Short mmCIF file of C-alpha atoms in Angstrom, two decimals:
data_model
loop_
_atom_site.label_atom_id
_atom_site.label_comp_id
_atom_site.label_asym_id
_atom_site.label_seq_id
_atom_site.Cartn_x
_atom_site.Cartn_y
_atom_site.Cartn_z
CA MET A 235 66.73 -87.01 -40.99
CA ASN A 236 63.66 -88.70 -42.11
CA ASN A 237 60.75 -86.35 -41.28
CA GLU A 238 58.14 -88.91 -42.18
CA LYS A 239 57.62 -89.81 -38.52
CA TYR A 240 56.92 -86.20 -37.65
CA LEU A 241 53.26 -85.27 -37.33
CA SER A 242 51.74 -82.03 -38.46
CA VAL A 243 50.16 -79.98 -35.62
CA GLY A 244 46.87 -80.32 -37.40
CA ALA A 245 47.16 -84.04 -37.43
CA LEU A 246 48.00 -84.21 -33.74
CA THR A 247 45.25 -81.85 -32.84
CA LYS A 248 42.68 -83.85 -34.93
CA TYR A 249 43.99 -87.02 -33.18
CA LEU A 250 43.50 -85.38 -29.74
CA LYS A 251 40.07 -84.09 -30.69
CA TYR A 252 39.16 -87.57 -31.80
CA LYS A 253 40.27 -88.97 -28.46
CA PHE A 254 38.20 -86.37 -26.63
CA ASP A 255 35.17 -86.84 -28.77
CA ILE A 256 35.03 -90.66 -28.43
CA ASP A 257 35.32 -90.49 -24.60
CA GLU A 258 31.93 -91.01 -23.03
CA HIS A 259 32.77 -89.16 -19.91
CA LEU A 260 33.73 -86.03 -21.85
CA ARG A 261 30.63 -86.13 -23.97
CA SER A 262 28.43 -85.30 -21.07
CA VAL A 263 30.10 -83.44 -18.28
CA PHE A 264 28.29 -81.87 -15.18
CA LEU A 265 30.46 -79.12 -13.97
CA LYS A 266 30.29 -76.56 -11.17
CA GLY A 267 32.32 -73.44 -10.71
CA GLU A 268 32.32 -69.66 -11.05
CA ILE A 269 32.14 -67.57 -14.07
CA SER A 270 35.00 -65.34 -15.00
CA ASN A 271 36.08 -63.34 -17.99
CA LEU A 272 32.62 -63.42 -19.52
CA LYS A 273 32.30 -62.03 -22.97
CA LYS A 274 28.98 -61.74 -24.73
CA HIS A 275 29.71 -61.77 -28.48
CA THR A 276 27.49 -59.90 -30.89
CA THR A 277 26.73 -63.17 -32.50
CA GLY A 278 24.91 -64.14 -29.32
CA HIS A 279 27.46 -66.63 -28.21
CA TYR A 280 29.00 -66.40 -24.74
CA TYR A 281 32.64 -66.95 -24.10
CA PHE A 282 33.89 -67.23 -20.67
CA SER A 283 35.85 -69.31 -18.19
CA ILE A 284 34.67 -71.58 -15.38
CA LYS A 285 37.01 -71.65 -12.44
CA ASP A 286 37.44 -72.82 -8.99
CA GLU A 287 40.20 -72.33 -6.40
CA ASN A 288 42.48 -74.66 -8.35
CA SER A 289 41.68 -74.68 -11.98
CA LYS A 290 40.13 -72.95 -14.79
CA ILE A 291 38.53 -74.23 -18.05
CA ASN A 292 37.48 -72.18 -21.14
CA ALA A 293 33.83 -72.32 -21.90
CA ILE A 294 31.57 -71.44 -24.86
CA MET A 295 27.87 -71.23 -24.88
CA PHE A 296 26.37 -71.02 -28.29
CA ARG A 297 23.51 -68.56 -28.95
CA LYS A 298 21.02 -71.44 -29.50
CA ASN A 299 21.69 -72.52 -25.83
CA ALA A 300 22.23 -69.07 -24.33
CA MET A 301 18.85 -68.05 -25.50
CA GLU A 302 17.33 -70.57 -23.19
CA LEU A 303 18.92 -69.02 -20.08
CA THR A 304 16.42 -67.87 -17.47
CA PHE A 305 19.05 -65.49 -15.90
CA GLU A 306 21.78 -63.13 -17.01
CA PRO A 307 25.20 -64.64 -16.27
CA GLU A 308 27.74 -62.42 -14.73
CA ASP A 309 31.38 -62.74 -13.67
CA GLY A 310 31.73 -64.30 -10.32
CA MET A 311 28.40 -66.10 -10.48
CA LYS A 312 28.37 -69.58 -9.15
CA ILE A 313 26.93 -71.83 -11.76
CA LEU A 314 26.21 -75.36 -12.59
CA VAL A 315 26.62 -76.42 -16.12
CA LYS A 316 26.11 -79.42 -18.38
CA GLY A 317 28.12 -79.76 -21.67
CA ARG A 318 30.70 -81.65 -23.56
CA VAL A 319 34.48 -81.17 -23.49
CA SER A 320 36.33 -80.99 -26.78
CA ILE A 321 39.19 -79.29 -28.57
CA TYR A 322 39.04 -76.18 -30.63
CA GLU A 323 41.50 -77.02 -33.42
CA MET A 324 42.41 -73.48 -34.40
CA THR A 325 43.98 -72.74 -30.95
CA GLY A 326 44.43 -76.29 -29.73
CA ASN A 327 42.68 -75.40 -26.58
CA TYR A 328 40.30 -77.72 -24.97
CA GLN A 329 37.08 -76.19 -23.76
CA ILE A 330 33.70 -77.04 -22.50
CA TYR A 331 30.77 -76.51 -24.80
CA VAL A 332 28.00 -75.51 -22.44
CA GLU A 333 24.47 -76.70 -23.30
CA GLU A 334 22.65 -75.85 -20.11
CA MET A 335 23.53 -73.56 -17.22
CA GLU A 336 21.86 -72.64 -13.98
CA GLU A 337 22.86 -70.67 -10.80
CA ASP A 338 24.31 -72.74 -8.18
CA GLY A 339 22.34 -72.73 -4.89
CA LEU A 340 19.10 -71.97 -6.58
CA GLY A 341 18.13 -75.55 -7.08
CA ASN A 342 18.25 -75.91 -3.26
CA LEU A 343 16.19 -72.77 -2.82
CA TYR A 344 13.74 -74.04 -5.41
CA ILE A 345 13.21 -77.17 -3.56
CA VAL A 346 12.65 -75.35 -0.31
CA PHE A 347 10.16 -73.05 -2.02
CA GLU A 348 8.16 -75.79 -3.62
CA LYS A 349 8.01 -77.82 -0.40
CA LEU A 350 6.83 -74.82 1.66
CA LYS A 351 4.36 -73.85 -1.00
CA LYS A 352 2.89 -77.30 -1.00
CA ASP A 353 2.71 -77.58 2.78
CA LEU A 354 1.06 -74.17 3.25
CA GLU A 355 -1.35 -74.86 0.53
CA LYS A 356 -2.30 -78.10 2.04
CA GLU A 357 -2.78 -76.23 5.35
CA GLY A 358 -5.12 -73.96 3.59
CA LEU A 359 -3.24 -70.72 3.84
CA PHE A 360 -3.85 -69.91 0.14
CA ASP A 361 -7.58 -70.78 0.27
CA PRO A 362 -9.58 -68.10 -1.39
CA LYS A 363 -12.18 -68.24 1.41
CA TYR A 364 -9.61 -66.67 3.79
CA LYS A 365 -8.94 -63.79 1.41
CA LYS A 366 -10.12 -60.58 2.84
CA GLU A 367 -11.68 -58.02 0.60
CA ILE A 368 -9.60 -54.98 -0.18
CA PRO A 369 -11.66 -51.85 0.62
CA LYS A 370 -12.50 -49.88 -2.42
CA ILE A 371 -11.88 -46.44 -0.84
CA PRO A 372 -9.35 -46.66 2.01
CA GLU A 373 -8.65 -43.70 4.09
CA LYS A 374 -5.36 -44.98 5.72
CA ILE A 375 -2.89 -47.22 4.14
CA GLY A 376 -0.05 -48.98 5.89
CA ILE A 377 3.16 -49.89 4.04
CA VAL A 378 5.62 -52.38 5.16
CA THR A 379 8.84 -51.95 3.22
CA ALA A 380 12.20 -50.37 3.22
CA PRO A 381 12.11 -46.62 3.94
CA THR A 382 14.41 -45.82 1.15
CA GLY A 383 14.53 -47.15 -2.37
CA ALA A 384 12.22 -47.43 -5.49
CA ALA A 385 9.48 -49.38 -3.74
CA ILE A 386 8.32 -46.73 -1.23
CA LYS A 387 8.82 -43.98 -3.71
CA ASP A 388 6.72 -45.76 -6.26
CA ILE A 389 3.96 -46.44 -3.83
CA LEU A 390 3.82 -42.95 -2.31
CA SER A 391 3.94 -41.25 -5.68
CA THR A 392 1.22 -43.50 -7.11
CA ILE A 393 -1.07 -42.85 -4.07
CA LYS A 394 -0.42 -39.18 -4.30
CA ARG A 395 -1.23 -39.20 -8.04
CA ARG A 396 -4.44 -41.22 -7.74
CA PHE A 397 -5.91 -40.45 -4.41
CA PRO A 398 -4.02 -37.63 -2.55
CA ILE A 399 -6.56 -37.47 0.27
CA CYS A 400 -5.41 -40.88 1.60
CA LYS A 401 -3.11 -41.03 4.60
CA THR A 402 -0.13 -43.34 4.66
CA ILE A 403 1.83 -44.85 7.45
CA LEU A 404 5.03 -46.44 6.77
CA PHE A 405 6.39 -49.25 8.80
CA PRO A 406 10.00 -49.30 7.81
CA ALA A 407 11.31 -52.82 7.45
CA LEU A 408 14.40 -54.65 6.40
CA VAL A 409 13.49 -56.40 3.24
CA GLN A 410 16.77 -58.24 2.49
CA GLY A 411 19.28 -60.04 4.44
CA GLU A 412 19.36 -62.35 7.41
CA ASN A 413 17.08 -60.35 9.70
CA ALA A 414 14.53 -59.29 7.06
CA LYS A 415 12.02 -62.04 7.78
CA GLU A 416 11.68 -61.20 11.55
CA ASP A 417 11.48 -57.58 10.84
CA ILE A 418 8.82 -57.88 8.28
CA VAL A 419 6.80 -60.15 10.66
CA ARG A 420 7.18 -57.69 13.43
CA LYS A 421 6.11 -54.74 11.25
CA ILE A 422 3.03 -56.54 10.04
CA GLU A 423 2.01 -57.24 13.64
CA MET A 424 2.73 -53.59 14.49
CA ALA A 425 0.63 -52.35 11.66
CA ASN A 426 -2.29 -54.41 12.98
CA GLN A 427 -2.36 -52.25 16.07
CA TYR A 428 -3.22 -49.20 14.01
CA ASP A 429 -6.53 -48.26 12.45
CA ILE A 430 -5.52 -49.00 8.85
CA ASP A 431 -7.81 -49.99 5.85
CA VAL A 432 -5.18 -51.88 3.87
CA LEU A 433 -1.60 -52.90 4.18
CA ILE A 434 0.93 -53.00 1.36
CA VAL A 435 3.83 -55.45 2.09
CA GLY A 436 6.66 -55.66 -0.33
CA ARG A 437 9.86 -54.42 -1.85
CA GLY A 438 11.28 -53.67 -5.26
CA GLY A 439 12.69 -56.25 -7.64
CA GLY A 440 15.83 -58.16 -7.09
CA SER A 441 17.37 -61.51 -7.38
CA ILE A 442 15.67 -64.51 -5.86
CA GLU A 443 17.96 -64.39 -2.87
CA ASP A 444 17.14 -60.75 -2.47
CA LEU A 445 13.46 -61.52 -2.42
CA TRP A 446 13.87 -64.56 -0.24
CA ALA A 447 12.37 -63.06 2.90
CA PHE A 448 9.07 -63.14 1.27
CA ASN A 449 9.47 -66.87 0.76
CA GLU A 450 9.79 -67.47 4.52
CA GLU A 451 7.21 -69.40 6.41
CA CYS A 452 7.02 -66.90 9.29
CA VAL A 453 6.32 -64.08 6.87
CA ALA A 454 3.61 -66.11 5.25
CA ARG A 455 1.97 -66.86 8.59
CA ALA A 456 2.22 -63.16 9.63
CA ILE A 457 0.42 -62.17 6.45
CA PHE A 458 -2.21 -64.93 6.94
CA HIS A 459 -2.97 -63.78 10.47
CA SER A 460 -3.14 -60.11 9.75
CA LYS A 461 -6.56 -58.64 10.46
CA ILE A 462 -5.86 -55.90 7.94
CA PRO A 463 -6.17 -56.92 4.34
CA ILE A 464 -2.72 -57.21 2.70
CA ILE A 465 -1.58 -56.56 -0.78
CA SER A 466 1.73 -58.25 -1.51
CA ALA A 467 4.03 -56.26 -3.77
CA VAL A 468 7.22 -58.09 -4.37
CA GLY A 469 8.68 -56.33 -7.43
CA HIS A 470 9.13 -59.29 -9.69
CA GLU A 471 6.63 -59.51 -12.35
CA VAL A 472 7.00 -63.07 -13.25
CA ASP A 473 8.01 -64.91 -10.09
CA PHE A 474 5.58 -65.51 -7.41
CA THR A 475 6.80 -65.52 -3.75
CA ILE A 476 5.01 -67.43 -0.94
CA ALA A 477 3.92 -64.02 0.31
CA ASP A 478 2.03 -63.47 -3.00
CA PHE A 479 0.11 -66.70 -2.45
CA VAL A 480 -1.02 -65.95 1.11
CA ALA A 481 -1.70 -62.27 0.60
CA ASP A 482 -5.28 -61.17 0.02
CA LYS A 483 -4.17 -59.78 -3.24
CA ARG A 484 -0.98 -59.85 -5.18
CA ALA A 485 0.34 -57.05 -7.11
CA PRO A 486 3.18 -57.49 -9.62
CA THR A 487 5.00 -54.33 -8.48
CA PRO A 488 4.87 -51.76 -5.68
CA THR A 489 3.28 -49.35 -8.14
CA GLY A 490 0.66 -51.97 -9.02
CA ALA A 491 -0.05 -52.51 -5.34
CA ALA A 492 -0.65 -48.77 -4.74
CA GLU A 493 -2.99 -48.76 -7.74
CA MET A 494 -4.90 -51.66 -6.21
CA ALA A 495 -5.02 -50.03 -2.85
CA VAL A 496 -6.54 -46.74 -3.85
CA PRO A 497 -9.17 -45.69 -6.30
CA SER A 498 -8.38 -42.94 -8.81
CA MET A 499 -9.74 -39.66 -7.62
CA TYR A 500 -10.80 -38.87 -11.18
CA GLU A 501 -12.72 -42.22 -11.48
CA LEU A 502 -14.28 -41.57 -8.16
CA GLU A 503 -15.55 -38.13 -9.08
CA LYS A 504 -16.85 -39.58 -12.26
CA LEU A 505 -18.61 -42.23 -10.34
CA LEU A 506 -20.20 -39.75 -7.98
CA LYS A 507 -21.51 -37.66 -10.82
CA GLN A 508 -22.89 -40.90 -12.39
CA TYR A 509 -24.62 -41.56 -9.13
CA THR A 510 -26.21 -38.20 -8.82
CA ILE A 511 -27.35 -38.37 -12.37
CA ARG A 512 -28.79 -41.86 -11.81
CA ALA A 513 -30.53 -40.72 -8.62
CA SER A 514 -32.08 -37.75 -10.36
CA GLU A 515 -33.09 -39.65 -13.43
CA SER A 516 -34.82 -42.33 -11.38
CA MET A 517 -36.51 -39.60 -9.38
CA ILE A 518 -37.70 -37.84 -12.45
CA LYS A 519 -38.83 -41.16 -13.86
CA LYS A 520 -40.74 -41.89 -10.78
CA ILE A 521 -42.54 -38.55 -10.70
CA LYS A 522 -43.34 -38.87 -14.41
CA TYR A 523 -44.75 -42.26 -13.79
CA HIS A 524 -46.96 -40.90 -10.93
CA LYS A 525 -47.93 -37.98 -13.10
CA LEU A 526 -48.98 -40.34 -15.86
CA TRP A 527 -50.78 -42.48 -13.40
CA LEU A 528 -52.71 -39.46 -12.12
CA GLU A 529 -53.47 -38.35 -15.68
CA SER A 530 -54.86 -41.83 -16.53
CA LYS A 531 -56.96 -41.78 -13.52
CA LYS A 532 -58.26 -38.28 -14.33
CA GLY A 533 -59.26 -39.61 -17.73
CA SER A 534 -61.06 -42.56 -16.23
CA PHE A 535 -64.82 -42.91 -16.45
CA VAL A 536 -65.43 -42.04 -12.81
CA MET A 537 -63.37 -38.95 -12.87
CA LYS A 538 -65.04 -37.73 -16.04
CA ASN A 539 -68.48 -38.59 -14.80
CA PRO A 540 -68.36 -37.88 -11.14
CA MET A 541 -72.11 -37.95 -10.88
CA ILE A 542 -72.10 -41.75 -11.11
CA LEU A 543 -70.52 -41.70 -7.81
CA PHE A 544 -73.83 -40.38 -6.18
CA GLU A 545 -76.42 -41.20 -8.96
CA ASN A 546 -77.02 -44.71 -7.69
CA LYS A 547 -77.52 -43.35 -4.21
CA LYS A 548 -79.78 -40.68 -5.38
CA GLN A 549 -81.85 -43.21 -7.25
CA TYR A 550 -82.02 -45.37 -4.24
CA LEU A 551 -83.09 -42.45 -2.19
CA ASP A 552 -85.76 -41.69 -4.73
CA THR A 553 -87.09 -45.20 -4.59
CA LEU A 554 -87.17 -45.00 -0.78
CA LEU A 555 -89.07 -41.69 -0.99
CA GLU A 556 -91.53 -43.08 -3.42
CA LYS A 557 -92.05 -46.19 -1.33
CA GLY A 558 -92.67 -44.07 1.66
CA THR A 559 -95.21 -41.80 -0.05
CA GLN A 560 -96.97 -44.74 -1.50
CA ASN A 561 -97.27 -46.36 1.86
CA ILE A 562 -99.02 -43.32 3.26
CA LYS A 563 -101.03 -42.98 0.04
CA TYR A 564 -102.18 -46.60 0.50
CA LYS A 565 -103.18 -45.91 4.05
CA ILE A 566 -105.11 -42.84 3.09
CA ASP A 567 -106.79 -44.62 0.17
CA ALA A 568 -107.81 -47.46 2.36
CA LYS A 569 -109.47 -45.07 4.69
CA LYS A 570 -111.10 -43.35 1.76
CA ASN A 571 -112.45 -46.57 0.36
CA ALA A 572 -113.80 -47.66 3.67
CA LEU A 573 -115.63 -44.38 3.83
CA GLU A 574 -116.91 -44.66 0.28
CA ASN A 575 -118.17 -48.14 0.92
CA ILE A 576 -120.06 -46.89 3.95
CA LYS A 577 -121.47 -44.03 1.82
CA LYS A 578 -122.44 -46.56 -1.03
CA THR A 579 -124.26 -48.98 1.17
CA TYR A 580 -126.06 -46.04 2.62
CA LEU A 581 -126.98 -44.54 -0.81
CA PHE A 582 -127.99 -47.91 -2.28
CA LYS A 583 -131.00 -47.92 -0.30
CA LYS A 584 -132.38 -44.89 -2.20
CA PRO A 585 -134.84 -45.57 -5.23
CA GLN A 586 -133.12 -43.00 -7.41
CA ILE A 587 -130.21 -45.25 -7.45
CA ILE A 588 -132.32 -48.05 -8.94
CA TYR A 589 -133.60 -45.70 -11.52
CA GLU A 590 -130.11 -44.51 -12.38
CA LYS A 591 -129.06 -48.11 -12.79
CA GLN A 592 -131.87 -48.83 -15.21
CA LYS A 593 -131.04 -45.85 -17.09
CA GLU A 594 -127.50 -46.89 -17.32
CA LYS A 595 -128.56 -50.33 -18.51
CA LEU A 596 -130.77 -48.79 -21.26
CA LYS A 597 -127.93 -46.51 -22.29
CA ASN A 598 -125.66 -49.51 -22.62
CA ASN A 599 -128.11 -51.33 -24.88
CA ILE A 600 -128.44 -48.40 -27.07
CA ILE A 601 -124.72 -48.33 -27.40
CA LYS A 602 -124.73 -51.98 -28.30
CA LEU A 603 -127.42 -51.40 -30.95
CA GLU A 604 -125.39 -48.58 -32.34
CA LEU A 605 -122.50 -50.93 -32.64
CA ILE A 606 -124.28 -53.43 -34.94
CA ASN A 607 -125.90 -50.80 -37.29
CA PRO A 608 -124.22 -51.46 -40.68
CA LEU A 609 -124.24 -47.79 -41.45
CA ASN A 610 -121.81 -47.40 -38.71
CA VAL A 611 -119.45 -49.79 -40.47
CA LEU A 612 -119.64 -47.66 -43.68
CA LYS A 613 -118.50 -44.74 -41.55
CA ARG A 614 -115.21 -46.50 -41.10
CA GLY A 615 -114.63 -46.67 -44.97
CA TYR A 616 -116.29 -49.90 -45.84
CA SER A 617 -118.89 -50.02 -48.71
CA LEU A 618 -121.67 -52.26 -49.93
CA THR A 619 -121.90 -53.30 -53.47
CA TYR A 620 -125.26 -54.18 -54.95
CA SER A 621 -126.36 -55.97 -58.16
CA GLY A 622 -129.91 -54.73 -58.31
CA ASN A 623 -131.27 -55.08 -54.82
CA GLN A 624 -128.86 -58.01 -53.99
CA ILE A 625 -125.65 -57.37 -51.99
CA ILE A 626 -122.79 -58.95 -53.79
CA THR A 627 -120.98 -61.35 -51.39
CA ASP A 628 -119.45 -63.49 -54.04
CA ILE A 629 -117.77 -62.47 -57.30
CA LYS A 630 -119.59 -65.30 -58.97
CA ASN A 631 -122.78 -63.35 -58.59
CA VAL A 632 -121.60 -60.81 -61.22
CA LYS A 633 -120.37 -60.93 -64.79
CA LYS A 634 -118.22 -58.54 -66.77
CA GLU A 635 -120.10 -55.39 -67.94
CA ASP A 636 -122.82 -55.97 -65.22
CA PRO A 637 -124.03 -52.66 -63.76
CA ILE A 638 -123.48 -52.44 -60.01
CA THR A 639 -124.27 -50.01 -57.26
CA ILE A 640 -121.81 -49.18 -54.46
CA ARG A 641 -123.27 -47.87 -51.27
CA PHE A 642 -121.29 -45.64 -49.09
CA GLN A 643 -122.39 -43.96 -45.74
CA ASN A 644 -123.56 -40.88 -47.47
CA GLY A 645 -124.67 -41.94 -50.93
CA GLU A 646 -124.05 -44.36 -53.72
CA ILE A 647 -122.09 -44.82 -56.94
CA LYS A 648 -123.31 -46.47 -60.03
CA ALA A 649 -120.58 -48.50 -61.84
CA LYS A 650 -119.80 -51.33 -64.18
CA VAL A 651 -117.77 -54.50 -63.72
CA ILE A 652 -114.60 -54.12 -65.78
CA GLU A 653 -112.72 -57.20 -64.68
CA ILE A 654 -113.29 -60.17 -62.44
CA LYS A 655 -110.38 -61.76 -60.71
CA GLU A 656 -110.78 -64.62 -58.51
CA GLU A 657 -108.42 -65.04 -55.58
CA LYS A 658 -107.72 -68.30 -54.03
CA TYR A 659 -107.13 -67.07 -50.61
CA GLY A 660 -108.93 -64.08 -49.39
CA LYS A 661 -110.71 -61.34 -51.17
CA GLU A 662 -109.68 -58.73 -53.75
CA ARG A 663 -111.45 -55.52 -54.02
CA GLU A 664 -113.07 -55.04 -57.49
CA LYS A 665 -111.70 -52.32 -59.38
CA ILE A 666 -114.11 -49.87 -61.00
CA MET B 249 -9.57 -39.75 13.48
CA GLU B 250 -13.16 -38.76 14.29
CA LYS B 251 -14.90 -42.04 14.42
CA LYS B 252 -18.34 -40.58 14.53
CA GLU B 253 -18.44 -39.49 10.90
CA LYS B 254 -19.03 -42.31 8.46
CA LYS B 255 -16.13 -43.49 6.49
CA PHE B 256 -15.94 -42.38 2.88
CA GLU B 257 -16.35 -45.87 1.56
CA GLU B 258 -19.38 -46.53 3.82
CA LYS B 259 -20.94 -43.34 2.34
CA VAL B 260 -20.28 -44.43 -1.25
CA THR B 261 -21.62 -47.91 -0.40
CA GLU B 262 -24.81 -46.36 1.06
CA LEU B 263 -25.14 -44.14 -1.96
CA GLU B 264 -24.87 -47.19 -4.26
CA LYS B 265 -27.57 -48.93 -2.14
CA ILE B 266 -29.98 -45.99 -2.34
CA ILE B 267 -29.53 -45.57 -5.97
CA ASP B 268 -30.35 -49.25 -6.56
CA GLU B 269 -33.48 -48.91 -4.43
CA LEU B 270 -34.47 -45.81 -6.42
CA GLU B 271 -33.86 -47.49 -9.61
CA ASN B 272 -35.74 -50.63 -8.70
CA GLY B 273 -38.79 -48.47 -8.06
CA ASN B 274 -40.40 -50.60 -5.41
CA ILE B 275 -40.59 -47.84 -2.88
CA GLU B 276 -43.33 -45.31 -2.35
CA LEU B 277 -43.11 -41.81 -3.74
CA GLU B 278 -42.81 -40.04 -0.42
CA GLN B 279 -40.11 -42.45 0.69
CA SER B 280 -38.33 -42.18 -2.67
CA ILE B 281 -38.22 -38.45 -2.30
CA GLU B 282 -36.62 -38.86 1.12
CA LYS B 283 -34.13 -41.34 -0.30
CA TYR B 284 -33.40 -39.06 -3.25
CA ALA B 285 -32.58 -36.18 -0.78
CA GLN B 286 -30.46 -38.55 1.20
CA ALA B 287 -28.62 -39.69 -1.94
CA MET B 288 -27.98 -36.16 -2.99
CA GLN B 289 -26.72 -35.26 0.48
CA LEU B 290 -24.32 -38.26 0.47
CA ALA B 291 -23.06 -37.43 -3.05
CA LYS B 292 -22.39 -33.93 -1.93
CA GLU B 293 -20.53 -35.02 1.22
CA CYS B 294 -18.46 -37.45 -0.76
CA ASP B 295 -17.65 -34.80 -3.39
CA GLU B 296 -16.69 -32.35 -0.73
CA LYS B 297 -14.45 -34.92 0.84
CA LEU B 298 -12.72 -35.45 -2.48
CA LYS B 299 -12.15 -31.78 -2.95
CA GLN B 300 -10.69 -31.37 0.47
CA ILE B 301 -7.09 -30.94 -0.51
CA GLU B 302 -5.80 -31.39 2.97
CA GLU B 303 -2.07 -31.20 3.33
CA LYS B 304 -1.51 -34.83 3.67
CA VAL B 305 1.64 -35.87 5.55
CA ASN B 306 3.09 -39.24 5.21
CA LYS B 307 3.84 -40.82 8.52
CA ILE B 308 6.46 -43.27 9.61
CA VAL B 309 6.33 -45.45 12.68
CA SER B 310 9.69 -45.45 14.49
CA GLU B 311 11.18 -48.35 16.31
CA ASN B 312 9.69 -47.18 19.63
CA GLY B 313 6.24 -47.08 17.97
CA LYS B 314 6.11 -43.33 17.65
CA LEU B 315 4.43 -41.66 14.67
CA GLU B 316 6.58 -39.16 12.91
CA ASP B 317 6.23 -37.23 9.77
CA PHE B 318 7.97 -38.99 6.86
CA ASP B 319 9.63 -37.34 3.94
CA LEU B 320 11.06 -39.30 1.11
CA MET B 321 14.78 -38.96 0.61
CA GLU B 322 15.19 -38.51 -3.05
#
């Protein structure tokens, strides 16, 4: 038998693979189905099957693509994938090489979410101007969440740890499933009938379907219309729900919401201590300032010389007094003068007065004579110098070695001219 | 809840306000002494409130709107 027409398995497989690979339809396949038999290999590659009611296909997702996934694939999960179909030569199995994968159904939800977000935003429900302020120190906190589970536990334990004097009221609500949205709305409305400072609305983390109630329009509106400020706490760090956008404040987790809702007791005590210190310090500063001010005023000129406060007045008083006395004096003097004048005119008629007058005149003349007597001048320290019997009035009248006589008030000195010095202006006394 | 007494937060806010006034120093000495006494009183009241370890009970509102004590099921 001629075996030349027989193909090797390898050759056939290569041929089949070639056929698959050149087929455009198989190069880019969009496939939907359910994950089964998922194996996550240590290399990071995912091996699994995608099946529906009728068929099944093997699938592989390489590490490079698997790393891009935004969710954790699990068996039974409905998925949408994009990939290429080819043959794995070793086993001869055809399989789909998955490049992209997403959860089925989500796409739809995502579109709904985006539309609602856009609509509500346009309507102004997210506007910061509507955001109510969260009180810093609440006394009563309302909580709308499930009565069991991690969320309520986290919230209560956080409040107890940080601010144990705060009261809490739980409004138990369904937070998942068909009836969740109506229940959440009802509980928010109910809470608004109580005297509550702040309301925490939320739940623990979960899949996007689990959290979906918080993406419902009616829940968004209930949050918007709440009179009580609301902190949203949908336990999913990264994803925002519509409730998060409408709420007055968004916390990433229920614990975070509780932290936002209450202050820390420790911090508050510290703050109070600071306040008392600040009050005391500013008071001390104020008193110090007033003391200093007082000191400075004490040191001022007026306080050191208090008499200037009345000195001026005293002086003024003195002037007044003086003026007063003078006035009286003037009046008395005037009367006196008048009297004197009367006396004088009366006395004037007497001859003795004429005599007295003449005597007075004579006396005055004698005094005058006395004044011109040269001897009197000598008494004042002046002297007269003679050359012979001539008084020397000019230095030219004498020569060196001439004998001269100097006359004083009480005698004379004989002397000789030693030197003659002429002065241009004024006289110079001759030296003897 | 006794509505007559001021809320804790109101007291703290008032305290803050008074301290601001004291620190700005635009008030007269007599008035500031008054304010200071007021601040100290408020701080004392707030502090006392914080120290009041009242046995706080968590409440739950039942379907018919009744308030009941609430204990967490561990």
